[in-house]
Each structure stands twice: as structure tokens, then as C-alpha cells.
PDB file of C-alpha atoms in Angstrom:
ATOM      1  CA  MET A   1     -62.647 118.430 -93.329  1.00 55.00           C
ATOM      2  CA  GLY A   2     -59.516 119.893 -91.208  1.00 71.00           C
ATOM      3  CA  VAL A   3     -57.313 117.405 -89.524  1.00 79.00           C
ATOM      4  CA  THR A   4     -57.659 119.529 -86.080  1.00 84.00           C
ATOM      5  CA  ARG A   5     -61.243 120.211 -86.392  1.00 85.00           C
ATOM      6  CA  GLN A   6     -61.512 116.005 -86.580  1.00 85.00           C
ATOM      7  CA  LYS A   7     -59.123 115.545 -83.500  1.00 90.00           C
ATOM      8  CA  HIS A   8     -61.168 118.434 -81.680  1.00 91.00           C
ATOM      9  CA  ALA A   9     -64.528 116.719 -82.361  1.00 94.00           C
ATOM     10  CA  LYS A  10     -63.020 113.029 -81.738  1.00 94.00           C
ATOM     11  CA  LYS A  11     -61.835 114.347 -78.320  1.00 95.00           C
ATOM     12  CA  ILE A  12     -65.735 115.953 -77.228  1.00 96.00           C
ATOM     13  CA  MET A  13     -67.107 112.508 -78.353  1.00 96.00           C
ATOM     14  CA  GLY A  14     -64.634 110.567 -75.947  1.00 96.00           C
ATOM     15  CA  PHE A  15     -65.855 112.484 -72.805  1.00 96.00           C
ATOM     16  CA  TYR A  16     -69.515 112.279 -73.888  1.00 97.00           C
ATOM     17  CA  LYS A  17     -69.604 108.507 -74.505  1.00 96.00           C
ATOM     18  CA  HIS A  18     -67.204 107.637 -71.579  1.00 94.00           C
ATOM     19  CA  ASN A  19     -69.117 110.157 -69.090  1.00 94.00           C
ATOM     20  CA  PHE A  20     -72.811 109.825 -70.522  1.00 95.00           C
ATOM     21  CA  GLN A  21     -72.958 106.649 -72.086  1.00 94.00           C
ATOM     22  CA  PHE A  22     -73.348 108.082 -75.599  1.00 97.00           C
ATOM     23  CA  ARG A  23     -73.995 105.405 -78.301  1.00 96.00           C
ATOM     24  CA  GLU A  24     -74.391 104.707 -81.739  1.00 96.00           C
ATOM     25  CA  PRO A  25     -76.255 105.686 -84.110  1.00 96.00           C
ATOM     26  CA  PHE A  26     -76.260 108.817 -82.424  1.00 97.00           C
ATOM     27  CA  GLN A  27     -79.437 110.996 -82.258  1.00 98.00           C
ATOM     28  CA  VAL A  28     -79.563 114.578 -83.205  1.00 98.00           C
ATOM     29  CA  LEU A  29     -82.126 116.918 -83.392  1.00 98.00           C
ATOM     30  CA  LEU A  30     -82.432 119.880 -85.326  1.00 98.00           C
ATOM     31  CA  ASP A  31     -84.265 123.010 -85.158  1.00 97.00           C
ATOM     32  CA  GLY A  32     -85.119 125.373 -88.291  1.00 97.00           C
ATOM     33  CA  THR A  33     -82.292 128.114 -87.658  1.00 97.00           C
ATOM     34  CA  PHE A  34     -79.721 124.779 -87.895  1.00 98.00           C
ATOM     35  CA  CYS A  35     -81.677 123.984 -91.017  1.00 98.00           C
ATOM     36  CA  GLN A  36     -81.335 127.254 -92.875  1.00 97.00           C
ATOM     37  CA  ALA A  37     -78.022 127.696 -91.590  1.00 97.00           C
ATOM     38  CA  ALA A  38     -77.196 124.396 -93.532  1.00 97.00           C
ATOM     39  CA  LEU A  39     -78.952 125.629 -96.870  1.00 97.00           C
ATOM     40  CA  ARG A  40     -76.935 129.148 -97.032  1.00 96.00           C
ATOM     41  CA  ASN A  41     -74.084 127.646 -96.700  1.00 96.00           C
ATOM     42  CA  LYS A  42     -74.425 124.780 -98.759  1.00 96.00           C
ATOM     43  CA  ILE A  43     -73.817 121.710 -95.884  1.00 96.00           C
ATOM     44  CA  GLN A  44     -74.695 118.458 -96.727  1.00 96.00           C
ATOM     45  CA  ILE A  45     -76.237 117.379 -93.237  1.00 97.00           C
ATOM     46  CA  ARG A  46     -76.846 113.961 -93.877  1.00 96.00           C
ATOM     47  CA  GLU A  47     -73.599 113.035 -95.582  1.00 96.00           C
ATOM     48  CA  GLN A  48     -71.151 115.071 -93.616  1.00 95.00           C
ATOM     49  CA  LEU A  49     -72.451 114.688 -90.089  1.00 96.00           C
ATOM     50  CA  PRO A  50     -71.408 111.275 -89.766  1.00 96.00           C
ATOM     51  CA  GLY A  51     -68.115 111.568 -90.992  1.00 94.00           C
ATOM     52  CA  TYR A  52     -67.170 114.217 -88.415  1.00 95.00           C
ATOM     53  CA  LEU A  53     -68.740 112.560 -85.563  1.00 95.00           C
ATOM     54  CA  ASP A  54     -67.206 109.396 -86.498  1.00 93.00           C
ATOM     55  CA  GLY A  55     -70.648 107.429 -86.097  1.00 95.00           C
ATOM     56  CA  THR A  56     -74.012 106.567 -87.794  1.00 97.00           C
ATOM     57  CA  VAL A  57     -75.893 109.539 -86.859  1.00 97.00           C
ATOM     58  CA  GLN A  58     -79.970 109.441 -87.058  1.00 98.00           C
ATOM     59  CA  LEU A  59     -81.116 113.251 -87.958  1.00 98.00           C
ATOM     60  CA  CYS A  60     -84.677 113.638 -86.344  1.00 98.00           C
ATOM     61  CA  THR A  61     -86.934 117.166 -85.491  1.00 98.00           C
ATOM     62  CA  THR A  62     -90.569 117.338 -83.982  1.00 97.00           C
ATOM     63  CA  ARG A  63     -93.381 118.238 -85.353  1.00 96.00           C
ATOM     64  CA  CYS A  64     -93.268 121.620 -83.312  1.00 97.00           C
ATOM     65  CA  VAL A  65     -90.224 122.463 -85.322  1.00 97.00           C
ATOM     66  CA  ILE A  66     -91.909 121.684 -88.720  1.00 97.00           C
ATOM     67  CA  LYS A  67     -94.931 123.567 -87.943  1.00 96.00           C
ATOM     68  CA  GLU A  68     -92.920 126.765 -87.098  1.00 97.00           C
ATOM     69  CA  LEU A  69     -91.289 126.593 -90.372  1.00 97.00           C
ATOM     70  CA  GLU A  70     -94.325 126.582 -92.250  1.00 96.00           C
ATOM     71  CA  SER A  71     -95.696 128.899 -90.466  1.00 95.00           C
ATOM     72  CA  LEU A  72     -92.724 130.964 -91.246  1.00 94.00           C
ATOM     73  CA  GLY A  73     -93.682 131.103 -95.235  1.00 93.00           C
ATOM     74  CA  LYS A  74     -91.944 131.342 -98.230  1.00 93.00           C
ATOM     75  CA  ALA A  75     -88.323 132.633 -96.324  1.00 92.00           C
ATOM     76  CA  LEU A  76     -88.230 129.530 -94.593  1.00 95.00           C
ATOM     77  CA  TYR A  77     -89.578 127.143 -97.442  1.00 96.00           C
ATOM     78  CA  GLY A  78     -86.347 125.709 -97.697  1.00 96.00           C
ATOM     79  CA  ALA A  79     -85.584 124.698 -94.884  1.00 97.00           C
ATOM     80  CA  LYS A  80     -88.781 123.268 -93.830  1.00 97.00           C
ATOM     81  CA  LEU A  81     -88.246 120.839 -97.222  1.00 97.00           C
ATOM     82  CA  ILE A  82     -84.997 119.900 -95.254  1.00 97.00           C
ATOM     83  CA  ALA A  83     -86.496 119.903 -91.627  1.00 97.00           C
ATOM     84  CA  GLN A  84     -89.251 117.089 -93.624  1.00 96.00           C
ATOM     85  CA  ARG A  85     -86.793 114.528 -94.789  1.00 96.00           C
ATOM     86  CA  PHE A  86     -85.540 113.847 -91.089  1.00 97.00           C
ATOM     87  CA  GLU A  87     -87.192 111.484 -88.521  1.00 97.00           C
ATOM     88  CA  VAL A  88     -90.338 113.070 -86.397  1.00 97.00           C
ATOM     89  CA  ARG A  89     -89.746 112.626 -83.003  1.00 95.00           C
ATOM     90  CA  ASN A  90     -92.632 112.509 -80.903  1.00 93.00           C
ATOM     91  CA  CYS A  91     -93.544 115.369 -78.337  1.00 93.00           C
ATOM     92  CA  SER A  92     -95.889 116.502 -75.919  1.00 91.00           C
ATOM     93  CA  HIS A  93     -97.105 119.234 -77.779  1.00 93.00           C
ATOM     94  CA  HIS A  94     -99.762 117.182 -80.128  1.00 86.00           C
ATOM     95  CA  LYS A  95    -102.749 119.641 -79.615  1.00 86.00           C
ATOM     96  CA  ASN A  96    -101.090 122.868 -79.088  1.00 92.00           C
ATOM     97  CA  PRO A  97     -97.693 123.456 -80.957  1.00 93.00           C
ATOM     98  CA  VAL A  98     -95.047 125.438 -78.926  1.00 96.00           C
ATOM     99  CA  SER A  99     -91.718 127.253 -80.619  1.00 96.00           C
ATOM    100  CA  GLY A 100     -89.133 125.158 -81.673  1.00 96.00           C
ATOM    101  CA  SER A 101     -86.506 126.234 -79.058  1.00 97.00           C
ATOM    102  CA  THR A 102     -89.527 125.116 -76.377  1.00 97.00           C
ATOM    103  CA  CYS A 103     -90.066 121.736 -77.852  1.00 97.00           C
ATOM    104  CA  LEU A 104     -86.320 120.618 -78.337  1.00 97.00           C
ATOM    105  CA  LEU A 105     -85.833 121.724 -74.501  1.00 97.00           C
ATOM    106  CA  SER A 106     -88.752 119.587 -73.453  1.00 96.00           C
ATOM    107  CA  MET A 107     -87.782 116.620 -75.196  1.00 96.00           C
ATOM    108  CA  ILE A 108     -83.937 117.054 -73.449  1.00 95.00           C
ATOM    109  CA  GLU A 109     -85.487 117.272 -69.935  1.00 91.00           C
ATOM    110  CA  ASP A 110     -85.188 114.255 -67.122  1.00 88.00           C
ATOM    111  CA  GLY A 111     -81.661 113.849 -67.367  1.00 89.00           C
ATOM    112  CA  ASN A 112     -81.671 113.901 -71.630  1.00 94.00           C
ATOM    113  CA  LEU A 113     -82.627 109.904 -71.420  1.00 93.00           C
ATOM    114  CA  HIS A 114     -82.507 109.487 -75.038  1.00 94.00           C
ATOM    115  CA  HIS A 115     -79.551 110.966 -75.263  1.00 97.00           C
ATOM    116  CA  PHE A 116     -80.341 113.418 -77.720  1.00 98.00           C
ATOM    117  CA  PHE A 117     -77.468 116.198 -79.683  1.00 98.00           C
ATOM    118  CA  ILE A 118     -79.294 119.492 -80.309  1.00 98.00           C
ATOM    119  CA  ALA A 119     -78.251 121.358 -83.746  1.00 98.00           C
ATOM    120  CA  THR A 120     -79.096 125.228 -83.400  1.00 98.00           C
ATOM    121  CA  GLN A 121     -78.432 128.547 -84.598  1.00 98.00           C
ATOM    122  CA  ASP A 122     -80.560 130.201 -81.824  1.00 97.00           C
ATOM    123  CA  GLN A 123     -78.294 131.607 -79.325  1.00 97.00           C
ATOM    124  CA  ASP A 124     -81.119 132.055 -76.495  1.00 97.00           C
ATOM    125  CA  LEU A 125     -81.665 128.130 -77.116  1.00 97.00           C
ATOM    126  CA  SER A 126     -78.128 127.102 -77.038  1.00 97.00           C
ATOM    127  CA  ASN A 127     -77.293 128.879 -73.693  1.00 97.00           C
ATOM    128  CA  LYS A 128     -80.490 126.893 -72.302  1.00 97.00           C
ATOM    129  CA  VAL A 129     -78.673 123.773 -73.037  1.00 97.00           C
ATOM    130  CA  LYS A 130     -75.529 124.504 -71.684  1.00 96.00           C
ATOM    131  CA  ARG A 131     -77.243 125.021 -68.350  1.00 96.00           C
ATOM    132  CA  LYS A 132     -77.802 121.396 -68.359  1.00 96.00           C
ATOM    133  CA  PRO A 133     -75.325 118.690 -68.028  1.00 96.00           C
ATOM    134  CA  GLY A 134     -74.617 116.111 -70.724  1.00 96.00           C
ATOM    135  CA  ILE A 135     -76.047 117.555 -74.035  1.00 97.00           C
ATOM    136  CA  PRO A 136     -73.988 117.806 -77.160  1.00 98.00           C
ATOM    137  CA  LEU A 137     -74.289 120.587 -78.860  1.00 98.00           C
ATOM    138  CA  LEU A 138     -73.663 121.559 -82.485  1.00 98.00           C
ATOM    139  CA  PHE A 139     -73.507 124.775 -84.793  1.00 97.00           C
ATOM    140  CA  ILE A 140     -72.436 125.938 -88.146  1.00 97.00           C
ATOM    141  CA  ILE A 141     -70.113 128.625 -88.083  1.00 94.00           C
ATOM    142  CA  GLN A 142     -69.810 129.905 -91.943  1.00 86.00           C
ATOM    143  CA  ASN A 143     -69.853 126.764 -94.034  1.00 90.00           C
ATOM    144  CA  THR A 144     -68.281 124.380 -90.884  1.00 94.00           C
ATOM    145  CA  MET A 145     -70.505 122.266 -88.472  1.00 96.00           C
ATOM    146  CA  VAL A 146     -68.684 122.501 -85.128  1.00 96.00           C
ATOM    147  CA  LEU A 147     -70.082 120.586 -81.886  1.00 97.00           C
ATOM    148  CA  ASP A 148     -69.316 122.697 -79.147  1.00 97.00           C
ATOM    149  CA  LYS A 149     -66.972 122.011 -76.530  1.00 96.00           C
ATOM    150  CA  PRO A 150     -68.196 120.472 -73.336  1.00 96.00           C
ATOM    151  CA  SER A 151     -70.315 123.310 -71.055  1.00 96.00           C
ATOM    152  CA  PRO A 152     -69.065 123.661 -67.354  1.00 96.00           C
ATOM    153  CA  LYS A 153     -72.411 121.969 -66.336  1.00 95.00           C
ATOM    154  CA  SER A 154     -71.208 119.052 -67.765  1.00 96.00           C
ATOM    155  CA  LEU A 155     -67.643 119.177 -66.518  1.00 96.00           C
ATOM    156  CA  ALA A 156     -69.033 119.786 -62.584  1.00 94.00           C
ATOM    157  CA  PHE A 157     -71.151 116.673 -63.200  1.00 93.00           C
ATOM    158  CA  VAL A 158     -68.547 114.605 -63.900  1.00 93.00           C
ATOM    159  CA  GLN A 159     -66.036 116.033 -61.203  1.00 91.00           C
ATOM    160  CA  LYS A 160     -68.456 115.087 -58.828  1.00 88.00           C
ATOM    161  CA  LEU A 161     -68.900 111.729 -60.131  1.00 85.00           C
ATOM    162  CA  GLN A 162     -65.160 111.160 -59.981  1.00 83.00           C
ATOM    163  CA  THR A 163     -65.367 111.922 -56.409  1.00 81.00           C
ATOM    164  CA  ASN A 164     -67.927 110.415 -55.484  1.00 68.00           C
ATOM    165  CA  GLN A 165     -69.986 112.660 -54.330  1.00 58.00           C
ATOM    166  CA  LEU A 166     -72.820 111.815 -56.767  1.00 56.00           C
ATOM    167  CA  VAL A 167     -73.011 108.649 -58.086  1.00 56.00           C
ATOM    168  CA  PRO A 168     -75.965 107.056 -60.037  1.00 59.00           C
ATOM    169  CA  GLU A 169     -78.612 104.641 -58.619  1.00 61.00           C
ATOM    170  CA  TYR A 170     -77.141 102.055 -61.155  1.00 61.00           C
ATOM    171  CA  GLN A 171     -73.647 102.458 -60.215  1.00 64.00           C
ATOM    172  CA  LYS A 172     -75.082 102.356 -56.452  1.00 64.00           C
ATOM    173  CA  GLN A 173     -76.590  99.067 -57.001  1.00 68.00           C
ATOM    174  CA  SER A 174     -73.816  97.820 -58.289  1.00 69.00           C
ATOM    175  CA  ILE A 175     -71.643  98.660 -55.597  1.00 69.00           C
ATOM    176  CA  VAL A 176     -73.406  97.007 -53.163  1.00 70.00           C
ATOM    177  CA  GLU A 177     -73.637  93.569 -55.150  1.00 74.00           C
ATOM    178  CA  LEU A 178     -70.260  93.686 -55.751  1.00 74.00           C
ATOM    179  CA  LYS A 179     -69.563  94.243 -51.679  1.00 69.00           C
ATOM    180  CA  GLU A 180     -72.071  91.188 -51.264  1.00 75.00           C
ATOM    181  CA  LYS A 181     -70.582  88.914 -53.483  1.00 71.00           C
ATOM    182  CA  GLU A 182     -66.564  89.493 -51.636  1.00 70.00           C
ATOM    183  CA  GLY A 183     -68.464  89.211 -48.284  1.00 68.00           C
ATOM    184  CA  LEU A 184     -67.914  92.501 -47.435  1.00 63.00           C
ATOM    185  CA  VAL A 185     -71.703  93.441 -46.178  1.00 56.00           C
ATOM    186  CA  LYS A 186     -72.642  92.136 -42.808  1.00 53.00           C
ATOM    187  CA  GLN A 187     -75.694  89.593 -42.731  1.00 51.00           C
ATOM    188  CA  GLU A 188     -78.511  90.625 -40.741  1.00 46.00           C
ATOM    189  CA  GLY A 189     -78.995  90.140 -37.188  1.00 49.00           C
ATOM    190  CA  GLU A 190     -74.934  89.636 -37.133  1.00 52.00           C
ATOM    191  CA  LYS A 191     -74.044  90.967 -33.587  1.00 48.00           C
ATOM    192  CA  ARG A 192     -71.094  92.785 -33.594  1.00 53.00           C
ATOM    193  CA  ARG A 193     -68.337  91.983 -31.860  1.00 58.00           C
ATOM    194  CA  LYS A 194     -67.518  94.529 -28.718  1.00 54.00           C
ATOM    195  CA  ARG A 195     -64.597  95.967 -28.135  1.00 59.00           C
ATOM    196  CA  LYS A 196     -62.270  95.212 -25.080  1.00 58.00           C
ATOM    197  CA  ARG A 197     -62.001  98.319 -23.326  1.00 60.00           C
ATOM    198  CA  ALA A 198     -58.812  99.259 -21.254  1.00 59.00           C
ATOM    199  CA  GLY A 199     -60.243  99.343 -18.217  1.00 60.00           C
ATOM    200  CA  GLY A 200     -57.643 100.058 -14.726  1.00 62.00           C
ATOM    201  CA  PRO A 201     -55.159  98.223 -12.823  1.00 64.00           C
ATOM    202  CA  ASN A 202     -56.745  94.888 -11.044  1.00 63.00           C
ATOM    203  CA  PRO A 203     -57.872  95.801  -7.494  1.00 60.00           C
ATOM    204  CA  LEU A 204     -56.477  92.695  -6.003  1.00 58.00           C
ATOM    205  CA  SER A 205     -53.009  93.779  -7.220  1.00 61.00           C
ATOM    206  CA  CYS A 206     -52.924  96.619  -5.560  1.00 61.00           C
ATOM    207  CA  LEU A 207     -53.393  94.892  -1.972  1.00 60.00           C
ATOM    208  CA  LYS A 208     -50.581  95.476  -0.115  1.00 60.00           C
ATOM    209  CA  LYS A 209     -48.983  91.936   0.169  1.00 58.00           C
ATOM    210  CA  LYS A 210     -48.700  90.186   3.549  1.00 56.00           C
ATOM    211  CA  LYS A 211     -45.206  90.003   5.046  1.00 55.00           C
ATOM    212  CA  LYS A 212     -43.909  86.261   5.695  1.00 53.00           C
ATOM    213  CA  LYS A 213     -43.181  85.080   8.947  1.00 51.00           C
ATOM    214  CA  THR A 214     -39.225  84.364   9.415  1.00 49.00           C
ATOM    215  CA  GLN A 215     -38.324  81.072  10.477  1.00 50.00           C
ATOM    216  CA  GLU A 216     -36.840  82.596  13.672  1.00 49.00           C
ATOM    217  CA  GLY A 217     -39.008  82.266  16.625  1.00 50.00           C
ATOM    218  CA  GLN A 218     -41.370  79.549  15.313  1.00 53.00           C
ATOM    219  CA  GLU A 219     -40.921  76.478  15.714  1.00 52.00           C
ATOM    220  CA  PRO A 220     -41.416  73.766  13.175  1.00 55.00           C
ATOM    221  CA  SER A 221     -44.845  71.668  13.664  1.00 59.00           C
ATOM    222  CA  ALA A 222     -42.633  68.408  13.869  1.00 59.00           C
ATOM    223  CA  GLU A 223     -40.359  69.345  16.438  1.00 60.00           C
ATOM    224  CA  LYS A 224     -43.503  70.224  18.315  1.00 58.00           C
ATOM    225  CA  LYS A 225     -44.924  66.963  18.267  1.00 58.00           C
ATOM    226  CA  LYS A 226     -41.275  65.266  19.461  1.00 58.00           C
ATOM    227  CA  ARG A 227     -41.281  67.755  22.691  1.00 63.00           C
ATOM    228  CA  ARG A 228     -44.844  66.745  23.725  1.00 61.00           C
ATOM    229  CA  LYS A 229     -44.218  62.738  22.959  1.00 57.00           C
ATOM    230  CA  ARG A 230     -40.958  63.550  25.330  1.00 59.00           C
ATOM    231  CA  LYS A 231     -43.017  65.000  28.154  1.00 57.00           C
ATOM    232  CA  ARG A 232     -45.825  61.756  27.854  1.00 57.00           C
ATOM    233  CA  ASN A 233     -43.410  59.417  28.148  1.00 54.00           C
ATOM    234  CA  ARG A 234     -41.809  60.994  31.417  1.00 52.00           C
TER     235      ARG A 234
END
């Protein structure tokens, strides 16, 4: 396994772990085309994939994938034997099996809650997987398994998260609880303080001041009293 390819895979795994909460064991859903390519290129999926993803792996498929391989006859008999060794995940097509690609797409609906990887050689299925954010895609080139780089849809989703345009519900709840703990959320019924609005000048200050009478021409009250007393004494 090349050092460069290992670093490439480690960087991509870090992206999905950090932004989409992928954890071990990594669940990898494989279809018949991937099993056939692994058989043709002599790839030991169970032995090589954990080392490539740098973690424990659960290889799984669905009943629809196995049914599809059975219907294709001897040409894909070896791929069917490989798929039958994996864990079978329950799908919603018990009574009416669908194609492997349709079944795998149904397994990653509603935001890929089980954090599945999709392993396929089907180009049409790969394109549909890339339209959904947060779904790692595996394929085989020659005799090498490759983890595809994050799709534009995944990158756009993460960018929105970073700019707070799209916040998951569990993060919103955590933010509210943190604000309540720090006392940043106002209690219900608490009255907001009204800000004083800047008004005009005080109307009393606009009144004209009365002129003070000068002492000239006025007699003090004490002087008037003395004169009145003198007149009476006379």
C-alpha cells in the first residue's frame, strides 16, 4: 500500500470523522459490481480494507444485492459467494426485491443515519451517492481500492455549518443550554428596561429671566419702618 495513497485516505477519513461523526467500526455497504471487481483484481477486501481506512470495518450488503447476483447466473457466481460472506442489513424490500443500486440508495436516505460507506463500480449509483452529503464512496481502480474525495455536495454542507447558516438540531439545543447556564437567556416575564430617549431642551429653561430690580429707587423695608415710627412720634 503506497504511502501517498494512505495519506490521502487518512485525510479524507478525518474530514468525515470531524464533520459527519463517522466512528469505528466503519460500516461498508458493498454491491455486486464491487465484489466482482475485487474478485477479478484478486483483492482481499476483508484483509485490506481495514488497513486502508485505518480502523475496524464491518462489511455488509443487502438481500436485494444477493438476489440480483443470483439472478445473473454463473457469470457472477464468484461475486455472489463473496457477498454472502458479509453481514446482511435489513432493507424495506422483503417481499419485492429491487435492484442492488436502488436498494443501496434507500439505505442512505434521511441523512445516512447509520453512517454507511458505499462500495460500488456502478457509475450511475456513484453519481447519485455524490448528490447526498456525508456519504463516503469506495471503488476499485485496477488492483487498488480507492476512497473518493468528498463530493461538492459534502463540501457545501460543511461550509454552511461553518458559517452558521445550517446548524444541526442537537447543536442548537446545546447552544441554548449553554446560554441558559451562563445566564445569557432572559427569563420569561422579565421586563425589558426602556431606554431614555433624547428629548428637547427643558421648557422652563427657555423662559426669559426676570430682570432684577436695582437697589436704586427702592427703599429697604427697615428704612420705611423707621420713618413711619418717626411720624407717629411727632
